[in-house]
JSON list of C-alpha atoms in Angstrom, two decimals:
[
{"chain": "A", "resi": 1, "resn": "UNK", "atom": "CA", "xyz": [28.22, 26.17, 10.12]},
{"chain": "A", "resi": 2, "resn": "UNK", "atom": "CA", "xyz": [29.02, 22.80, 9.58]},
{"chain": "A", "resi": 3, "resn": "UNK", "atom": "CA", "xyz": [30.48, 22.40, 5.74]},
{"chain": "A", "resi": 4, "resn": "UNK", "atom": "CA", "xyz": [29.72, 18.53, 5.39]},
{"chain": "A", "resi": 5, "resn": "UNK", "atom": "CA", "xyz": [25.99, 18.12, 5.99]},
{"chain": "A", "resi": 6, "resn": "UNK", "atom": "CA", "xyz": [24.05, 15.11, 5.35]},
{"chain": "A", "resi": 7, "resn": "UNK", "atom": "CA", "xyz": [22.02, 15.34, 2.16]},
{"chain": "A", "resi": 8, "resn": "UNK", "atom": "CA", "xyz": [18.71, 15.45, 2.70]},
{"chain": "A", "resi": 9, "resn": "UNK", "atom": "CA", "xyz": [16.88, 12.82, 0.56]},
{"chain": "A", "resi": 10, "resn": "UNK", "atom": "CA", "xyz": [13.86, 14.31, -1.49]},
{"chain": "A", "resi": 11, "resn": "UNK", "atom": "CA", "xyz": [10.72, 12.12, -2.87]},
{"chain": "A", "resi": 12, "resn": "UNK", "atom": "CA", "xyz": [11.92, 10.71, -6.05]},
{"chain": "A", "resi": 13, "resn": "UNK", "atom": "CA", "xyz": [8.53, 10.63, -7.41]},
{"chain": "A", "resi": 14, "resn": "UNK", "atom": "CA", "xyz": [6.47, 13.71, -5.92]},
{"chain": "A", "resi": 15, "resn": "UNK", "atom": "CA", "xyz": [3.47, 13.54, -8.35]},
{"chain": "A", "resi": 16, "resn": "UNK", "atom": "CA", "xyz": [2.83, 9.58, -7.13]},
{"chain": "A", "resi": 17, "resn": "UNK", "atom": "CA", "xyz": [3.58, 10.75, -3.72]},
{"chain": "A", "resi": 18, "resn": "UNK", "atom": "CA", "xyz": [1.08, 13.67, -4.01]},
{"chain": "A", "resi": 19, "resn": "UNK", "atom": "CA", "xyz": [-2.00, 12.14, -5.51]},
{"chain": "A", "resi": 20, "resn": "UNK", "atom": "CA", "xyz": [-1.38, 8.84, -3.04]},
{"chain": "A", "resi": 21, "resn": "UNK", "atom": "CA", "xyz": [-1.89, 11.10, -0.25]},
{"chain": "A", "resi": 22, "resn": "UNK", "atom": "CA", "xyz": [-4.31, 13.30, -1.74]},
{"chain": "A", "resi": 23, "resn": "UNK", "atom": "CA", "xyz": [-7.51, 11.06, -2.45]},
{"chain": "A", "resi": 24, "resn": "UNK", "atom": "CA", "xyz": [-6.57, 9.63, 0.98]},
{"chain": "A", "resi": 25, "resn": "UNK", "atom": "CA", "xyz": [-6.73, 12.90, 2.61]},
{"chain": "A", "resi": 26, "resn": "UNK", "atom": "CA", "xyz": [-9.72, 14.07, 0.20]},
{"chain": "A", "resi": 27, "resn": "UNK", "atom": "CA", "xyz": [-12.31, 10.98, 1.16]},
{"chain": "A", "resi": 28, "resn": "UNK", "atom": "CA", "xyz": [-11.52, 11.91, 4.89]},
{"chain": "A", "resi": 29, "resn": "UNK", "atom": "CA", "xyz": [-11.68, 15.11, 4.74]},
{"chain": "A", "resi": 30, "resn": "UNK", "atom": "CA", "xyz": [-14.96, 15.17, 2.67]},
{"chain": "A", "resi": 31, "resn": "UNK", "atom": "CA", "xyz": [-16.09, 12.71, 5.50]},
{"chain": "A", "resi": 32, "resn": "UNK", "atom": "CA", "xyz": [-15.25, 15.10, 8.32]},
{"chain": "A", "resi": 33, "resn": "UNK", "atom": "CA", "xyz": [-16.33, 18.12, 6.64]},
{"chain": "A", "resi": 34, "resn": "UNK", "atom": "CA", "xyz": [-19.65, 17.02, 5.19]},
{"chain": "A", "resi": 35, "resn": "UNK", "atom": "CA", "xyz": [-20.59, 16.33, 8.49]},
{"chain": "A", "resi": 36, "resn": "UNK", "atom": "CA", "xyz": [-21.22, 20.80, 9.07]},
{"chain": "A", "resi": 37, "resn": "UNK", "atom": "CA", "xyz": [-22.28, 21.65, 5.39]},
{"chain": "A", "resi": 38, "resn": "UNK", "atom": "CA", "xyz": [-24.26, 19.20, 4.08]},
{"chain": "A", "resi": 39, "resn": "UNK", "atom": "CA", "xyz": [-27.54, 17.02, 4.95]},
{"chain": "A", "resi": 40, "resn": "UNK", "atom": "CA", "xyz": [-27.65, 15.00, 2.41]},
{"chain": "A", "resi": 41, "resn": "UNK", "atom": "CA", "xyz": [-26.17, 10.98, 3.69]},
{"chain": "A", "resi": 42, "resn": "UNK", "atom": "CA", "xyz": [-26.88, 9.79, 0.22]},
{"chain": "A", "resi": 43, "resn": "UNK", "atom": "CA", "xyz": [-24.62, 12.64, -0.64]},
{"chain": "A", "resi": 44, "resn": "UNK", "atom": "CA", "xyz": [-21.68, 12.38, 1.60]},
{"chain": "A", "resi": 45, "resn": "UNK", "atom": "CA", "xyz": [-21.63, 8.16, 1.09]},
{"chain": "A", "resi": 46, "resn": "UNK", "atom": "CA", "xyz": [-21.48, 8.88, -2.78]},
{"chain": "A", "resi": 47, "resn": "UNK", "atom": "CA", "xyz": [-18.39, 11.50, -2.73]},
{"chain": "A", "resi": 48, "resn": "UNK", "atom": "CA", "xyz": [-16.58, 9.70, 0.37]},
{"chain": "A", "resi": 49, "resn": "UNK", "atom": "CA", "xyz": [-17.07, 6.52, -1.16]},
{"chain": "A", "resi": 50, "resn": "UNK", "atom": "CA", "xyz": [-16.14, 7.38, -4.68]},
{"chain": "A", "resi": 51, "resn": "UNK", "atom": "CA", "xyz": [-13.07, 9.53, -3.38]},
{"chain": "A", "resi": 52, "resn": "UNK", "atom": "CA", "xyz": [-11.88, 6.15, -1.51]},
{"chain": "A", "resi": 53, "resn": "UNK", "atom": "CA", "xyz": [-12.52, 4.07, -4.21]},
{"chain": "A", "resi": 54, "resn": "UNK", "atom": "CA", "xyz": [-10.47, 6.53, -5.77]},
{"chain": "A", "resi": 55, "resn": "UNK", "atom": "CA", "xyz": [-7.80, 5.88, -3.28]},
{"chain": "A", "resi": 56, "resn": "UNK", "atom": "CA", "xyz": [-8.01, 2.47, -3.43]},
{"chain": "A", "resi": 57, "resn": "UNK", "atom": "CA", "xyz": [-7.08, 2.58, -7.76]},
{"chain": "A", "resi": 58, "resn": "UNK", "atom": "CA", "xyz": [-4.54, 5.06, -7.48]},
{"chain": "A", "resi": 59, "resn": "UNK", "atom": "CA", "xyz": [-2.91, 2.82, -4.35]},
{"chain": "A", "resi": 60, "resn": "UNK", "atom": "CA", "xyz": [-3.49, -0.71, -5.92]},
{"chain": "A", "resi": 61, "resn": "UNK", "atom": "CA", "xyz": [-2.59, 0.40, -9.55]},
{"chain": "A", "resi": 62, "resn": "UNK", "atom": "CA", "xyz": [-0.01, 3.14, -9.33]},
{"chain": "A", "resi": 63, "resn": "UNK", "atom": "CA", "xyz": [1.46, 4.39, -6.06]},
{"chain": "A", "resi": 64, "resn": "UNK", "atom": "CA", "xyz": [2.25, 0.82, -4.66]},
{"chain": "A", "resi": 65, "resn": "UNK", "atom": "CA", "xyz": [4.43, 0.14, -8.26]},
{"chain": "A", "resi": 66, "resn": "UNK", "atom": "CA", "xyz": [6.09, 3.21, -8.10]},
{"chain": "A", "resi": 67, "resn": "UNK", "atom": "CA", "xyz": [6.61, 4.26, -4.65]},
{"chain": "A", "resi": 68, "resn": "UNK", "atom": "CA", "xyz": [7.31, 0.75, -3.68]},
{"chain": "A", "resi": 69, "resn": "UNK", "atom": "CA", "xyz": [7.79, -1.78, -6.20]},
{"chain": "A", "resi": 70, "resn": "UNK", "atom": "CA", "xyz": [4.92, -3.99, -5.51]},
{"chain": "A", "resi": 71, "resn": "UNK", "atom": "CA", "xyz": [1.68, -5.04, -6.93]},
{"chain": "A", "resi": 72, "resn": "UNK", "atom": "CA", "xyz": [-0.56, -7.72, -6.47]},
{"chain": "A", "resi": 73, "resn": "UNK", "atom": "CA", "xyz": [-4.33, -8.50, -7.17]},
{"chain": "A", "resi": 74, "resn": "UNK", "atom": "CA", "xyz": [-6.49, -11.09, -6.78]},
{"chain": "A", "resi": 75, "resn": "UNK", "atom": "CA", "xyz": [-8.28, -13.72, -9.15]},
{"chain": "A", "resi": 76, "resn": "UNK", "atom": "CA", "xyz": [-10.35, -16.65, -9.25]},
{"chain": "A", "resi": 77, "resn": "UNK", "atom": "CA", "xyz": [-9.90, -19.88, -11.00]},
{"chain": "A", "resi": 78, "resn": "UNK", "atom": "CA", "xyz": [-12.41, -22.30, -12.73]},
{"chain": "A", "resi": 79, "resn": "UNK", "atom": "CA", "xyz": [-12.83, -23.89, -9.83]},
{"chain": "A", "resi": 80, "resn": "UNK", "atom": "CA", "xyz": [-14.15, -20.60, -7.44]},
{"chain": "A", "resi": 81, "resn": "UNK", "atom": "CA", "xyz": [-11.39, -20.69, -5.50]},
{"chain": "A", "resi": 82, "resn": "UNK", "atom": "CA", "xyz": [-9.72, -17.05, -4.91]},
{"chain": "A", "resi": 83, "resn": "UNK", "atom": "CA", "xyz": [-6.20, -16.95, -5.80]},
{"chain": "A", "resi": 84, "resn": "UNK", "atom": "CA", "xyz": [-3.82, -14.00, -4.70]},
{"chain": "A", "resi": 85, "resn": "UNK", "atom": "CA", "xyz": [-1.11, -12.79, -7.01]},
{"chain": "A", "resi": 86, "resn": "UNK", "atom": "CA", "xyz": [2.06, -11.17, -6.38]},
{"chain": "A", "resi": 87, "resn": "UNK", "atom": "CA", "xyz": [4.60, -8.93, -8.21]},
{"chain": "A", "resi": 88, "resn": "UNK", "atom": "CA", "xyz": [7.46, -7.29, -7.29]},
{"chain": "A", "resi": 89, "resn": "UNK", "atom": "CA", "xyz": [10.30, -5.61, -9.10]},
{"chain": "A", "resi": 90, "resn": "UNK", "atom": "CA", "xyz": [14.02, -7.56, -8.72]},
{"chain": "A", "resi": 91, "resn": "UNK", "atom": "CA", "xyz": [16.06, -7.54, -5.64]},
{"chain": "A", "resi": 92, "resn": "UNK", "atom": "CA", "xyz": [18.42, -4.75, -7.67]},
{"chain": "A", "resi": 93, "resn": "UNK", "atom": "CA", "xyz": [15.68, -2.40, -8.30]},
{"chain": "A", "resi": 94, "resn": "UNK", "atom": "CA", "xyz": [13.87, -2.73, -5.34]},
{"chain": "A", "resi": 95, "resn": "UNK", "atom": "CA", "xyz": [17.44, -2.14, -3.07]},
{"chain": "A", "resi": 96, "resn": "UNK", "atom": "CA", "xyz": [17.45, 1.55, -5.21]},
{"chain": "A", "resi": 97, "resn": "UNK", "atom": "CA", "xyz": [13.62, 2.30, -4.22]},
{"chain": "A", "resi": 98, "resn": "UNK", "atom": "CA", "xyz": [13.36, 6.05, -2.52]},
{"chain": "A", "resi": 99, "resn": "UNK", "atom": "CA", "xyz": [13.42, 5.45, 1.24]},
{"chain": "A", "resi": 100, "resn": "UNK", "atom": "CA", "xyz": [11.02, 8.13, 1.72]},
{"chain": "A", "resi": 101, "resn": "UNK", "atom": "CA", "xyz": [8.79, 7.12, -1.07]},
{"chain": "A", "resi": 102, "resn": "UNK", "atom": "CA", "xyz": [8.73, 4.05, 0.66]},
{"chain": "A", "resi": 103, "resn": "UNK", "atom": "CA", "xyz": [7.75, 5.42, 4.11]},
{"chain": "A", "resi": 104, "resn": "UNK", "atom": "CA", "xyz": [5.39, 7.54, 3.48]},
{"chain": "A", "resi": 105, "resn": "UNK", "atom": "CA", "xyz": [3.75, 4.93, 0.75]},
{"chain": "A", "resi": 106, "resn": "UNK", "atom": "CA", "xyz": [3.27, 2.66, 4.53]},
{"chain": "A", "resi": 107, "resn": "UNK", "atom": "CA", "xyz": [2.65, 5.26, 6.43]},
{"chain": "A", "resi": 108, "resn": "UNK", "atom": "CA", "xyz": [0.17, 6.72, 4.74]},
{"chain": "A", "resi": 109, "resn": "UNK", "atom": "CA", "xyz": [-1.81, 3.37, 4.41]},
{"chain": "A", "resi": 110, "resn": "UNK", "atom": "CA", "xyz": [-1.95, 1.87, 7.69]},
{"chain": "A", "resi": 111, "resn": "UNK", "atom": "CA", "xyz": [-2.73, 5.35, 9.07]},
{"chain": "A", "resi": 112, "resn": "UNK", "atom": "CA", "xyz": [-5.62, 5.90, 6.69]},
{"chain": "A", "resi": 113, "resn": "UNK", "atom": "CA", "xyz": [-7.15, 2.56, 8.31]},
{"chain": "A", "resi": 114, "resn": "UNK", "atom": "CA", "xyz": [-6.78, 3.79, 11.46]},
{"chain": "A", "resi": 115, "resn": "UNK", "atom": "CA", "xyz": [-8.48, 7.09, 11.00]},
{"chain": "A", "resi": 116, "resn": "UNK", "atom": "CA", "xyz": [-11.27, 5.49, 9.39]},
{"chain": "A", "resi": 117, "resn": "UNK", "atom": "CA", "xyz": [-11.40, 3.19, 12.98]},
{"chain": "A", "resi": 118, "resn": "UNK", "atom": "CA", "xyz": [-11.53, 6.10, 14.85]},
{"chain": "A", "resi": 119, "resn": "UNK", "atom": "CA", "xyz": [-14.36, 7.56, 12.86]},
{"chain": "A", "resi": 120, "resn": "UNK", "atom": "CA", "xyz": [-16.22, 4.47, 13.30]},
{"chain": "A", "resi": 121, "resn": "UNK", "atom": "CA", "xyz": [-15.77, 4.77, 17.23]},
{"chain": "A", "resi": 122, "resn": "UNK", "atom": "CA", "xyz": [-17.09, 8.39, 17.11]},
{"chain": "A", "resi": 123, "resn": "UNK", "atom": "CA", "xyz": [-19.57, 7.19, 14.75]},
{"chain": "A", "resi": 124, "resn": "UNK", "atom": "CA", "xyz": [-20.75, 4.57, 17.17]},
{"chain": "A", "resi": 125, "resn": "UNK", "atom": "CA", "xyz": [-20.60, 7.50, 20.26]},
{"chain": "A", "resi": 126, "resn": "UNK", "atom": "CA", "xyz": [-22.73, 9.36, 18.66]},
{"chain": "A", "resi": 127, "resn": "UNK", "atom": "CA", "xyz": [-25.66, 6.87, 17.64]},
{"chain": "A", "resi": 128, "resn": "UNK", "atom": "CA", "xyz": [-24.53, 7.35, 14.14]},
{"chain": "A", "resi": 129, "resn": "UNK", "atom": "CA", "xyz": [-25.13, 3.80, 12.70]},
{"chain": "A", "resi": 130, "resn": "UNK", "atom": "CA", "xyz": [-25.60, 4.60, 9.06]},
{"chain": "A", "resi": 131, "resn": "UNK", "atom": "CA", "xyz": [-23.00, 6.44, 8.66]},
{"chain": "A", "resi": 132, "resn": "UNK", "atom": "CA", "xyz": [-21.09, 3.08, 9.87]},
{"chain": "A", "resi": 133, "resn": "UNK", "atom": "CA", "xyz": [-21.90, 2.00, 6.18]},
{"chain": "A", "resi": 134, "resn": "UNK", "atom": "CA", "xyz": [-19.73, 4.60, 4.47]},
{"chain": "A", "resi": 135, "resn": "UNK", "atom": "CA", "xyz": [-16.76, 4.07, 6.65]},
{"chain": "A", "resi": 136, "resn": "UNK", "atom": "CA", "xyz": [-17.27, 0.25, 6.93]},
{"chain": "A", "resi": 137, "resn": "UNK", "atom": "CA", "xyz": [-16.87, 0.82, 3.13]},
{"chain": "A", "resi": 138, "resn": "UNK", "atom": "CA", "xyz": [-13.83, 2.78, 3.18]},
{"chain": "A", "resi": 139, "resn": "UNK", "atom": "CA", "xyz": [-12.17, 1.19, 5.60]},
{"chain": "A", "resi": 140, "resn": "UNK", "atom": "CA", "xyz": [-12.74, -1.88, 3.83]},
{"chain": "A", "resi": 141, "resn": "UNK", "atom": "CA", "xyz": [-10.93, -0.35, 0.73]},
{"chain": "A", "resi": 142, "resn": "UNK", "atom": "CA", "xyz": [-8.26, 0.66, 3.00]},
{"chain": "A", "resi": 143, "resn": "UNK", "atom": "CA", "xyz": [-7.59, -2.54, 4.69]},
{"chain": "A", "resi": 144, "resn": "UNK", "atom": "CA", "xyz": [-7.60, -4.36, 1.43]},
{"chain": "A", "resi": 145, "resn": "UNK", "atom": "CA", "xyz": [-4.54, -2.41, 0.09]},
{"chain": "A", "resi": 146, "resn": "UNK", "atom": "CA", "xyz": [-3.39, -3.16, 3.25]},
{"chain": "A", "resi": 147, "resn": "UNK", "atom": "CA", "xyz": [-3.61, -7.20, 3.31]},
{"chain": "A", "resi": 148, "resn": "UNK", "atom": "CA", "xyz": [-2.92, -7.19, -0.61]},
{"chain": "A", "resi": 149, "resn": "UNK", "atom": "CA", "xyz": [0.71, -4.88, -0.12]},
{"chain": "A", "resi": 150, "resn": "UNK", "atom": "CA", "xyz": [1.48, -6.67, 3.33]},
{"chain": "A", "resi": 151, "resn": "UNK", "atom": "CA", "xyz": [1.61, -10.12, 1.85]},
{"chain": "A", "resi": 152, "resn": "UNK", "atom": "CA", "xyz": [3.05, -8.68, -1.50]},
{"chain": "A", "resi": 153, "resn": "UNK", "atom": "CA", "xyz": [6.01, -7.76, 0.91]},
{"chain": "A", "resi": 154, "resn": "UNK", "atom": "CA", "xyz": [6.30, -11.20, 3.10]},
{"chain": "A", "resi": 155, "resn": "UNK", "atom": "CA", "xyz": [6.18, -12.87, -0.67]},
{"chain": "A", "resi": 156, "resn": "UNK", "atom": "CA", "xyz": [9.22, -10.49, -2.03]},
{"chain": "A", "resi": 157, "resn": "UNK", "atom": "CA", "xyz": [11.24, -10.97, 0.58]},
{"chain": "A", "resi": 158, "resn": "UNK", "atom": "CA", "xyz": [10.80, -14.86, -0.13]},
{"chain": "A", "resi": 159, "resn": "UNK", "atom": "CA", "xyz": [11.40, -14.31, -3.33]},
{"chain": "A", "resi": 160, "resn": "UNK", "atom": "CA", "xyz": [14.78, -12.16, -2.36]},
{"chain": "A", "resi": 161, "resn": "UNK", "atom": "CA", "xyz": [16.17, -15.26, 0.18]},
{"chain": "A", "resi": 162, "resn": "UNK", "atom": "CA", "xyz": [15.02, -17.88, -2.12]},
{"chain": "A", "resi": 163, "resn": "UNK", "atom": "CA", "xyz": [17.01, -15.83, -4.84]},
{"chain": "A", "resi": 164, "resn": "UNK", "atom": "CA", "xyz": [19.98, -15.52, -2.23]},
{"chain": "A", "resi": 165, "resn": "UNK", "atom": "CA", "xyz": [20.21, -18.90, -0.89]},
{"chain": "A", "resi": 166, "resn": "UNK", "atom": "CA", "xyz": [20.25, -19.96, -4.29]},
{"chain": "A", "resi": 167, "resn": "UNK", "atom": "CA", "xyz": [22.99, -17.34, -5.92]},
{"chain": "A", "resi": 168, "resn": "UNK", "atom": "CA", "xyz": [24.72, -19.21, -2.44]},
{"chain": "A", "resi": 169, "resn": "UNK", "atom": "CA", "xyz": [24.39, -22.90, -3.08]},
{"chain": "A", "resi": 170, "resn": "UNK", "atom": "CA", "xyz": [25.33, -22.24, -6.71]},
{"chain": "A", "resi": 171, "resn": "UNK", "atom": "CA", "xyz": [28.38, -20.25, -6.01]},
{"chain": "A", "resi": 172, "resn": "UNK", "atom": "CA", "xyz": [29.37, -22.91, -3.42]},
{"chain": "A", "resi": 173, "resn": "UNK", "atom": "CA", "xyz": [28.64, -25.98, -6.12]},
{"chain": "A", "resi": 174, "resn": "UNK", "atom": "CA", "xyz": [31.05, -24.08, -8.65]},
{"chain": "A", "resi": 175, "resn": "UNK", "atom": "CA", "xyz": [34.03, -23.09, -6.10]},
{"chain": "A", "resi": 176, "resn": "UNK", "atom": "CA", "xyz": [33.46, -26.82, -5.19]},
{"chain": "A", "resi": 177, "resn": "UNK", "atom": "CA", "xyz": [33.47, -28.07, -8.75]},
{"chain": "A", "resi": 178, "resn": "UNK", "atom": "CA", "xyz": [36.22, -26.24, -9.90]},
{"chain": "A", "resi": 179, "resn": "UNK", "atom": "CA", "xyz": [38.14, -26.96, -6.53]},
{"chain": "A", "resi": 180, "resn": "UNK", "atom": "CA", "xyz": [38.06, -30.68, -7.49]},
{"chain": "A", "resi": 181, "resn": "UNK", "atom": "CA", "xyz": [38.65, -30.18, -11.10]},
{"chain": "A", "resi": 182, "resn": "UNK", "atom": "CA", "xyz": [42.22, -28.68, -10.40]},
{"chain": "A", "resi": 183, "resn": "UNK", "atom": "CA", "xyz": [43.03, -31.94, -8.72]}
]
């Protein structure tokens, strides 16, 4: 037995990590499932959909603040025009974020998408074109958390090397400043 083991990192925030996996694995499940036990397609569009809408809150709202730091959303000015916003904690907090809160946060979402693409294939093998409607829905839920954390991200880390570059360039003017001041 080896007496200096790694340690093993847990989720820092289980609960978040929980319920962002579990509406995600509820609206699929109630998708998949529905399919043997119930008849109904006004039924299984109003649960699926209202389980990924679900999803979609929790993701948006909660998970993607905690588990990762970010959150964005989207608005539109006076003049129609849609306008996407960004936040994002500072570099310091988000360097501390939970490695495996973070994985599984991005995991979890791109694979979501692609389960719901795969449904729509089978959907579409099977002649199944209504049922298209509830997983064009959901997937559409899915794929905007997707676009919204993705270019939360690319705008964080331009925050972070704007941030850097600057720390830089001000460091340098000082050490330069006070280089020719001792002169």
């Amino acid at each position: 037995m080896d007496p200096i083991q790694p340690a093993v990192e847990n989720y820092a925030n289980p609960k978040t990590c929980l319920f962002h996996v579990l509406f995600k694995g509820a609206a699929l499940a109630f998708y998949i499932l529905s399919a043997l036990f119930i008849d109904s397609f006004v039924i299984i569009f109003v649960v699926t959909v209202f389980l990924a809408a679900l999803d979609f809150w929790v993701v948006k709202n909660v998970s993607g603040r905690i588990l990762v730091g970010l959150r964005w959303w989207n608005e539109i000015n006076e003049e129609g025009e849609s306008i996407w916003k960004f936040e994002c904690l500072d570099q310091e907090s988000l360097a501390r974020m939970n490695k495996k809160d973070s994985w599984l946060f991005w995991w979890t979402l791109y694979l979501t998408a692609v389960a719901w693409i795969f449904l729509a294939i089978f959907s579409l093998l099977r002649f199944q074109a209504d049922y298209l409607l509830v997983i064009g829905v959901c997937l559409t839920l899915s794929i905007a958390n997707i676009v919204g954390f993705t270019k939360c991200r690319k705008d964080a880390k331009k925050q972070i090397q704007q941030f850097a570059s600057q720390t830089i360039a001000s460091h340098f003017t000082s050490s330069l400043q006070s280089a020719f001041s001792v002169v």
